[in-house]
Amino acid sequence: DAGITQSPRHKVTETGTPVTLRCHQTENHRYMYWYRQDPGHGLRLIHYSYGVKDTDKGEVSDGYSVSRSKTEDFLLTLESATSSQTSVYFCAISESSVSGANVLTFGAGSRLTVL
Amino acid sequence: EDKVVQSPLSLVVHEGDTVTLNCSYEVTNFRSLLWYKQEKKAPTFLFMLTSSGIEKKSGRLSSILDKKELFSILNITATQTGDSAVYLCAVDYFTNAGKSTFGDGTTLTVKP
């Protein structure tokens, strides 16, 4: 899928446990993102990165942290998972174009269930 | 607070019908509006619109942007069952480069 893979694709965990989702790209794109998608909602941005070690918060960042130590990898960590974090998580990449659009390419998604 | 609002939230039509999906926005530092299609998996890019009044077309799909009235429409003519999906619109910004704000999506169901 356009050089972007997410792992794991499915995970069931218990409240209070730590969880890390991984996003790996082979496109050498500068920007990487983590979104969550819930029924009745579109995609909501959790965190994004604009380069190695450069990250910023999105609109729903509480309870999540990220790290980007290499261009190709962007990790999303839930330090202590809660049931409200049950969701489908999408990683995306982009290379902002001179035409002025930030076209996103998405990974296949990671479905997380917190019991 | 930036807002992107899509309507209707869901729509059921029959094959051959024409549909119009709406996306309005209230954001600061608007740069572009993008449409994505999401079938049972990840969203995929359809259109990018930056200038008002220029219609983008791809087969039976077309889209137009009105930067004065702050909305975009996505038209699908002669719908097919394969058009069934969630259609998402998103805006991106001159500042906060790299960020996008999405609407909640329109779920389109095309019945045979």
PDB file of C-alpha atoms in Angstrom:
ATOM      1  CA  ASP A   1       0.000   0.000   0.000  1.00  0.00           C
ATOM      2  CA  ALA A   2       2.087   2.858  -1.349  1.00  0.00           C
ATOM      3  CA  GLY A   3       4.995   2.049   0.964  1.00  0.00           C
ATOM      4  CA  ILE A   4       3.285   2.552   4.293  1.00  0.00           C
ATOM      5  CA  THR A   5       2.644  -0.250   6.748  1.00  0.00           C
ATOM      6  CA  GLN A   6       1.098  -0.307  10.197  1.00  0.00           C
ATOM      7  CA  SER A   7       1.558  -2.869  12.923  1.00  0.00           C
ATOM      8  CA  PRO A   8      -0.144  -4.504  14.593  1.00  0.00           C
ATOM      9  CA  ARG A   9      -3.268  -4.506  12.436  1.00  0.00           C
ATOM     10  CA  HIS A  10      -5.444  -5.758  15.273  1.00  0.00           C
ATOM     11  CA  LYS A  11      -4.897  -5.654  19.002  1.00  0.00           C
ATOM     12  CA  VAL A  12      -7.024  -6.388  22.031  1.00  0.00           C
ATOM     13  CA  THR A  13      -5.701  -5.195  25.353  1.00  0.00           C
ATOM     14  CA  GLU A  14      -6.858  -4.434  28.863  1.00  0.00           C
ATOM     15  CA  THR A  15      -7.396  -1.101  30.541  1.00  0.00           C
ATOM     16  CA  GLY A  16      -4.222   0.263  32.084  1.00  0.00           C
ATOM     17  CA  THR A  17      -1.763  -1.558  29.850  1.00  0.00           C
ATOM     18  CA  PRO A  18       0.692   0.255  27.578  1.00  0.00           C
ATOM     19  CA  VAL A  19       0.253  -0.069  23.830  1.00  0.00           C
ATOM     20  CA  THR A  20       2.534   0.965  20.979  1.00  0.00           C
ATOM     21  CA  LEU A  21       1.449   1.175  17.367  1.00  0.00           C
ATOM     22  CA  ARG A  22       4.072   1.382  14.670  1.00  0.00           C
ATOM     23  CA  CYS A  23       3.979   3.115  11.307  1.00  0.00           C
ATOM     24  CA  HIS A  24       6.701   2.418   8.776  1.00  0.00           C
ATOM     25  CA  GLN A  25       7.156   4.161   5.429  1.00  0.00           C
ATOM     26  CA  THR A  26       9.486   3.554   2.529  1.00  0.00           C
ATOM     27  CA  GLU A  27       8.650   6.808   0.687  1.00  0.00           C
ATOM     28  CA  ASN A  28      11.083   9.066   2.581  1.00  0.00           C
ATOM     29  CA  HIS A  29       8.240  11.549   3.131  1.00  0.00           C
ATOM     30  CA  ARG A  30       8.783  14.343   5.600  1.00  0.00           C
ATOM     31  CA  TYR A  31       5.361  14.375   7.240  1.00  0.00           C
ATOM     32  CA  MET A  32       3.804  11.539   9.183  1.00  0.00           C
ATOM     33  CA  TYR A  33       0.521  11.536  11.090  1.00  0.00           C
ATOM     34  CA  TRP A  34      -1.565   9.506  13.453  1.00  0.00           C
ATOM     35  CA  TYR A  35      -5.348   9.791  13.179  1.00  0.00           C
ATOM     36  CA  ARG A  36      -8.123   7.995  14.965  1.00  0.00           C
ATOM     37  CA  GLN A  37     -11.501   7.229  13.451  1.00  0.00           C
ATOM     38  CA  ASP A  38     -14.617   6.490  15.457  1.00  0.00           C
ATOM     39  CA  PRO A  39     -18.193   5.814  14.336  1.00  0.00           C
ATOM     40  CA  GLY A  40     -19.922   9.056  13.436  1.00  0.00           C
ATOM     41  CA  HIS A  41     -16.643  10.928  13.303  1.00  0.00           C
ATOM     42  CA  GLY A  42     -14.272  11.607  10.530  1.00  0.00           C
ATOM     43  CA  LEU A  43     -10.562  11.395  11.052  1.00  0.00           C
ATOM     44  CA  ARG A  44      -9.229  13.247  14.068  1.00  0.00           C
ATOM     45  CA  LEU A  45      -5.564  14.115  14.278  1.00  0.00           C
ATOM     46  CA  ILE A  46      -3.724  12.816  17.331  1.00  0.00           C
ATOM     47  CA  HIS A  47      -0.121  13.834  16.649  1.00  0.00           C
ATOM     48  CA  TYR A  48       1.975  14.548  13.638  1.00  0.00           C
ATOM     49  CA  SER A  49       5.651  14.812  12.756  1.00  0.00           C
ATOM     50  CA  TYR A  50       7.391  17.143  10.343  1.00  0.00           C
ATOM     51  CA  GLY A  51      10.817  15.548  10.629  1.00  0.00           C
ATOM     52  CA  VAL A  52      13.018  13.336  12.780  1.00  0.00           C
ATOM     53  CA  LYS A  53      12.449  14.249  16.431  1.00  0.00           C
ATOM     54  CA  ASP A  54      10.028  17.016  15.358  1.00  0.00           C
ATOM     55  CA  THR A  55       6.483  16.351  16.486  1.00  0.00           C
ATOM     56  CA  ASP A  56       3.416  18.347  17.429  1.00  0.00           C
ATOM     57  CA  LYS A  57       0.019  17.759  18.951  1.00  0.00           C
ATOM     58  CA  GLY A  58      -3.207  17.397  17.070  1.00  0.00           C
ATOM     59  CA  GLU A  59      -6.758  17.956  18.244  1.00  0.00           C
ATOM     60  CA  VAL A  60      -7.082  14.780  20.370  1.00  0.00           C
ATOM     61  CA  SER A  61      -3.584  14.268  21.789  1.00  0.00           C
ATOM     62  CA  ASP A  62      -4.447  13.672  25.465  1.00  0.00           C
ATOM     63  CA  GLY A  63      -3.386  10.185  26.563  1.00  0.00           C
ATOM     64  CA  TYR A  64      -1.073   9.666  23.588  1.00  0.00           C
ATOM     65  CA  SER A  65       2.609  10.219  22.939  1.00  0.00           C
ATOM     66  CA  VAL A  66       4.685   9.784  19.795  1.00  0.00           C
ATOM     67  CA  SER A  67       8.268   9.379  18.769  1.00  0.00           C
ATOM     68  CA  ARG A  68      10.133   9.625  15.507  1.00  0.00           C
ATOM     69  CA  SER A  69      13.784   8.639  15.743  1.00  0.00           C
ATOM     70  CA  LYS A  70      14.115   7.751  12.060  1.00  0.00           C
ATOM     71  CA  THR A  71      12.491   9.200   8.947  1.00  0.00           C
ATOM     72  CA  GLU A  72      10.762   5.928   8.198  1.00  0.00           C
ATOM     73  CA  ASP A  73       9.220   5.146  11.591  1.00  0.00           C
ATOM     74  CA  PHE A  74       6.558   6.942  13.624  1.00  0.00           C
ATOM     75  CA  LEU A  75       5.415   5.329  16.851  1.00  0.00           C
ATOM     76  CA  LEU A  76       2.195   6.044  18.724  1.00  0.00           C
ATOM     77  CA  THR A  77       2.124   5.068  22.393  1.00  0.00           C
ATOM     78  CA  LEU A  78      -0.793   4.807  24.767  1.00  0.00           C
ATOM     79  CA  GLU A  79       0.936   4.842  28.165  1.00  0.00           C
ATOM     80  CA  SER A  80      -2.105   3.454  29.975  1.00  0.00           C
ATOM     81  CA  ALA A  81      -4.881   2.423  27.636  1.00  0.00           C
ATOM     82  CA  THR A  82      -8.491   3.321  28.438  1.00  0.00           C
ATOM     83  CA  SER A  83     -11.740   2.085  26.912  1.00  0.00           C
ATOM     84  CA  SER A  84     -12.250   5.504  25.292  1.00  0.00           C
ATOM     85  CA  GLN A  85      -9.172   4.787  23.188  1.00  0.00           C
ATOM     86  CA  THR A  86     -10.868   1.865  21.488  1.00  0.00           C
ATOM     87  CA  SER A  87     -10.746   2.976  17.894  1.00  0.00           C
ATOM     88  CA  VAL A  88      -9.281   2.458  14.457  1.00  0.00           C
ATOM     89  CA  TYR A  89      -5.944   4.197  14.131  1.00  0.00           C
ATOM     90  CA  PHE A  90      -4.634   5.336  10.777  1.00  0.00           C
ATOM     91  CA  CYS A  91      -1.135   6.416  10.013  1.00  0.00           C
ATOM     92  CA  ALA A  92      -0.643   8.747   7.055  1.00  0.00           C
ATOM     93  CA  ILE A  93       2.254  10.274   5.187  1.00  0.00           C
ATOM     94  CA  SER A  94       2.579  13.275   2.925  1.00  0.00           C
ATOM     95  CA  GLU A  95       5.055  15.414   1.105  1.00  0.00           C
ATOM     96  CA  SER A  96       3.538  18.871   0.790  1.00  0.00           C
ATOM     97  CA  SER A  97       3.603  19.791  -2.865  1.00  0.00           C
ATOM     98  CA  VAL A  98       4.469  23.086  -4.490  1.00  0.00           C
ATOM     99  CA  SER A  99       0.887  23.123  -5.769  1.00  0.00           C
ATOM    100  CA  GLY A 100      -0.115  23.803  -2.216  1.00  0.00           C
ATOM    101  CA  ALA A 101      -1.948  20.659  -1.193  1.00  0.00           C
ATOM    102  CA  ASN A 102      -1.174  18.251   1.560  1.00  0.00           C
ATOM    103  CA  VAL A 103      -2.257  14.990  -0.059  1.00  0.00           C
ATOM    104  CA  LEU A 104      -2.303  12.199   2.482  1.00  0.00           C
ATOM    105  CA  THR A 105      -1.546   8.542   1.814  1.00  0.00           C
ATOM    106  CA  PHE A 106      -2.946   6.290   4.505  1.00  0.00           C
ATOM    107  CA  GLY A 107      -1.884   3.001   5.957  1.00  0.00           C
ATOM    108  CA  ALA A 108      -4.351   0.137   6.236  1.00  0.00           C
ATOM    109  CA  GLY A 109      -5.298   0.981   9.806  1.00  0.00           C
ATOM    110  CA  SER A 110      -4.857  -0.630  13.215  1.00  0.00           C
ATOM    111  CA  ARG A 111      -7.967  -1.692  15.088  1.00  0.00           C
ATOM    112  CA  LEU A 112      -7.438  -1.381  18.846  1.00  0.00           C
ATOM    113  CA  THR A 113      -9.902  -2.706  21.401  1.00  0.00           C
ATOM    114  CA  VAL A 114      -9.395  -1.814  25.060  1.00  0.00           C
ATOM    115  CA  LEU A 115     -11.418  -4.001  27.422  1.00  0.00           C
TER     116      LEU A 115
ATOM    117  CA  GLU B   1     -12.125  26.772  16.202  1.00  0.00           C
ATOM    118  CA  ASP B   2     -11.784  25.383  12.697  1.00  0.00           C
ATOM    119  CA  LYS B   3     -14.829  23.518  11.411  1.00  0.00           C
ATOM    120  CA  VAL B   4     -15.468  21.291   8.424  1.00  0.00           C
ATOM    121  CA  VAL B   5     -19.084  20.169   8.052  1.00  0.00           C
ATOM    122  CA  GLN B   6     -20.339  17.606   5.587  1.00  0.00           C
ATOM    123  CA  SER B   7     -23.915  16.934   4.568  1.00  0.00           C
ATOM    124  CA  PRO B   8     -25.841  14.790   4.374  1.00  0.00           C
ATOM    125  CA  LEU B   9     -24.351  12.368   6.898  1.00  0.00           C
ATOM    126  CA  SER B  10     -25.746   9.445   4.942  1.00  0.00           C
ATOM    127  CA  LEU B  11     -27.471   8.905   1.656  1.00  0.00           C
ATOM    128  CA  VAL B  12     -29.104   5.890   0.000  1.00  0.00           C
ATOM    129  CA  VAL B  13     -29.678   5.929  -3.754  1.00  0.00           C
ATOM    130  CA  HIS B  14     -30.215   3.461  -6.585  1.00  0.00           C
ATOM    131  CA  GLU B  15     -27.839   2.700  -9.387  1.00  0.00           C
ATOM    132  CA  GLY B  16     -27.987   5.320 -12.093  1.00  0.00           C
ATOM    133  CA  ASP B  17     -28.941   8.163  -9.767  1.00  0.00           C
ATOM    134  CA  THR B  18     -26.901  11.356  -9.508  1.00  0.00           C
ATOM    135  CA  VAL B  19     -25.775  12.482  -6.063  1.00  0.00           C
ATOM    136  CA  THR B  20     -24.370  15.701  -4.656  1.00  0.00           C
ATOM    137  CA  LEU B  21     -22.304  15.703  -1.489  1.00  0.00           C
ATOM    138  CA  ASN B  22     -21.627  18.928   0.366  1.00  0.00           C
ATOM    139  CA  CYS B  23     -18.697  20.199   2.396  1.00  0.00           C
ATOM    140  CA  SER B  24     -18.627  23.602   4.083  1.00  0.00           C
ATOM    141  CA  TYR B  25     -15.762  24.996   6.079  1.00  0.00           C
ATOM    142  CA  GLU B  26     -14.856  27.753   8.490  1.00  0.00           C
ATOM    143  CA  VAL B  27     -11.107  27.785   8.926  1.00  0.00           C
ATOM    144  CA  THR B  28      -8.312  30.289   9.115  1.00  0.00           C
ATOM    145  CA  ASN B  29      -5.418  30.232   6.661  1.00  0.00           C
ATOM    146  CA  PHE B  30      -7.255  27.993   4.210  1.00  0.00           C
ATOM    147  CA  ARG B  31      -5.018  26.599   1.477  1.00  0.00           C
ATOM    148  CA  SER B  32      -6.733  23.648  -0.194  1.00  0.00           C
ATOM    149  CA  LEU B  33      -9.758  21.391   0.060  1.00  0.00           C
ATOM    150  CA  LEU B  34      -9.375  17.685  -0.608  1.00  0.00           C
ATOM    151  CA  TRP B  35     -11.839  14.858  -1.130  1.00  0.00           C
ATOM    152  CA  TYR B  36     -11.133  11.272  -0.130  1.00  0.00           C
ATOM    153  CA  LYS B  37     -13.070   8.034  -0.645  1.00  0.00           C
ATOM    154  CA  GLN B  38     -13.081   5.407   2.071  1.00  0.00           C
ATOM    155  CA  GLU B  39     -14.333   1.937   1.343  1.00  0.00           C
ATOM    156  CA  LYS B  40     -13.932  -0.791   3.948  1.00  0.00           C
ATOM    157  CA  LYS B  41     -10.367   0.254   4.656  1.00  0.00           C
ATOM    158  CA  ALA B  42      -8.146   3.310   4.359  1.00  0.00           C
ATOM    159  CA  PRO B  43      -9.171   6.576   2.690  1.00  0.00           C
ATOM    160  CA  THR B  44      -7.833   7.190  -0.795  1.00  0.00           C
ATOM    161  CA  PHE B  45      -7.349  10.559  -2.458  1.00  0.00           C
ATOM    162  CA  LEU B  46      -9.870  11.767  -5.060  1.00  0.00           C
ATOM    163  CA  PHE B  47      -9.482  15.492  -5.704  1.00  0.00           C
ATOM    164  CA  MET B  48      -7.581  18.537  -4.614  1.00  0.00           C
ATOM    165  CA  LEU B  49      -9.148  21.992  -5.050  1.00  0.00           C
ATOM    166  CA  THR B  50      -7.282  25.205  -4.514  1.00  0.00           C
ATOM    167  CA  SER B  51      -8.981  27.790  -6.723  1.00  0.00           C
ATOM    168  CA  SER B  52     -12.608  28.785  -6.897  1.00  0.00           C
ATOM    169  CA  GLY B  53     -14.755  27.821  -9.822  1.00  0.00           C
ATOM    170  CA  ILE B  54     -12.434  25.315 -11.455  1.00  0.00           C
ATOM    171  CA  GLU B  55     -14.209  22.013 -11.770  1.00  0.00           C
ATOM    172  CA  LYS B  56     -12.150  18.893 -11.290  1.00  0.00           C
ATOM    173  CA  LYS B  57     -13.348  15.781 -13.098  1.00  0.00           C
ATOM    174  CA  SER B  58     -12.480  12.130 -13.028  1.00  0.00           C
ATOM    175  CA  GLY B  59     -14.861   9.980 -14.971  1.00  0.00           C
ATOM    176  CA  ARG B  60     -18.281  10.201 -13.327  1.00  0.00           C
ATOM    177  CA  LEU B  61     -16.981  12.215 -10.375  1.00  0.00           C
ATOM    178  CA  SER B  62     -16.566  15.964 -10.380  1.00  0.00           C
ATOM    179  CA  SER B  63     -15.981  18.592  -7.744  1.00  0.00           C
ATOM    180  CA  ILE B  64     -15.962  22.348  -7.461  1.00  0.00           C
ATOM    181  CA  LEU B  65     -14.869  24.832  -4.806  1.00  0.00           C
ATOM    182  CA  ASP B  66     -16.446  28.166  -3.889  1.00  0.00           C
ATOM    183  CA  LYS B  67     -13.963  30.133  -1.779  1.00  0.00           C
ATOM    184  CA  LYS B  68     -16.337  33.055  -1.364  1.00  0.00           C
ATOM    185  CA  GLU B  69     -19.156  31.006   0.118  1.00  0.00           C
ATOM    186  CA  LEU B  70     -16.725  28.533   1.737  1.00  0.00           C
ATOM    187  CA  PHE B  71     -18.015  25.264   0.403  1.00  0.00           C
ATOM    188  CA  SER B  72     -17.328  22.479  -2.022  1.00  0.00           C
ATOM    189  CA  ILE B  73     -19.538  19.906  -3.697  1.00  0.00           C
ATOM    190  CA  LEU B  74     -18.753  16.457  -4.995  1.00  0.00           C
ATOM    191  CA  ASN B  75     -21.018  15.166  -7.746  1.00  0.00           C
ATOM    192  CA  ILE B  76     -21.299  11.563  -8.797  1.00  0.00           C
ATOM    193  CA  THR B  77     -23.329  10.820 -11.916  1.00  0.00           C
ATOM    194  CA  ALA B  78     -24.731   7.453 -13.020  1.00  0.00           C
ATOM    195  CA  THR B  79     -23.903   5.929  -9.641  1.00  0.00           C
ATOM    196  CA  GLN B  80     -22.789   2.315  -9.384  1.00  0.00           C
ATOM    197  CA  THR B  81     -22.730  -0.061  -6.425  1.00  0.00           C
ATOM    198  CA  GLY B  82     -18.940   0.357  -6.392  1.00  0.00           C
ATOM    199  CA  ASP B  83     -19.432   4.015  -5.451  1.00  0.00           C
ATOM    200  CA  SER B  84     -20.736   2.915  -2.055  1.00  0.00           C
ATOM    201  CA  ALA B  85     -18.284   4.351   0.458  1.00  0.00           C
ATOM    202  CA  VAL B  86     -17.695   7.087   2.986  1.00  0.00           C
ATOM    203  CA  TYR B  87     -16.670  10.323   1.304  1.00  0.00           C
ATOM    204  CA  LEU B  88     -14.479  12.602   3.401  1.00  0.00           C
ATOM    205  CA  CYS B  89     -13.514  16.178   2.780  1.00  0.00           C
ATOM    206  CA  ALA B  90     -10.543  17.833   4.416  1.00  0.00           C
ATOM    207  CA  VAL B  91      -8.931  21.248   4.434  1.00  0.00           C
ATOM    208  CA  ASP B  92      -5.304  22.108   4.831  1.00  0.00           C
ATOM    209  CA  TYR B  93      -3.552  25.321   5.738  1.00  0.00           C
ATOM    210  CA  PHE B  94      -0.925  27.818   4.740  1.00  0.00           C
ATOM    211  CA  THR B  95       0.306  27.835   8.312  1.00  0.00           C
ATOM    212  CA  ASN B  96       0.588  24.642  10.387  1.00  0.00           C
ATOM    213  CA  ALA B  97       1.946  23.073   7.233  1.00  0.00           C
ATOM    214  CA  GLY B  98       1.131  19.417   7.126  1.00  0.00           C
ATOM    215  CA  LYS B  99      -2.028  19.521   9.217  1.00  0.00           C
ATOM    216  CA  SER B 100      -5.445  18.719   7.804  1.00  0.00           C
ATOM    217  CA  THR B 101      -8.914  18.975   9.349  1.00  0.00           C
ATOM    218  CA  PHE B 102     -11.505  16.436   8.257  1.00  0.00           C
ATOM    219  CA  GLY B 103     -15.273  16.517   8.184  1.00  0.00           C
ATOM    220  CA  ASP B 104     -17.276  13.626   9.628  1.00  0.00           C
ATOM    221  CA  GLY B 105     -17.925  12.138   6.212  1.00  0.00           C
ATOM    222  CA  THR B 106     -20.955  11.236   4.110  1.00  0.00           C
ATOM    223  CA  THR B 107     -21.855   7.555   3.904  1.00  0.00           C
ATOM    224  CA  LEU B 108     -23.168   6.788   0.431  1.00  0.00           C
ATOM    225  CA  THR B 109     -25.000   3.532  -0.219  1.00  0.00           C
ATOM    226  CA  VAL B 110     -25.867   2.683  -3.819  1.00  0.00           C
ATOM    227  CA  LYS B 111     -28.446  -0.078  -4.184  1.00  0.00           C
ATOM    228  CA  PRO B 112     -28.738  -2.211  -7.323  1.00  0.00           C
TER     229      PRO B 112
END
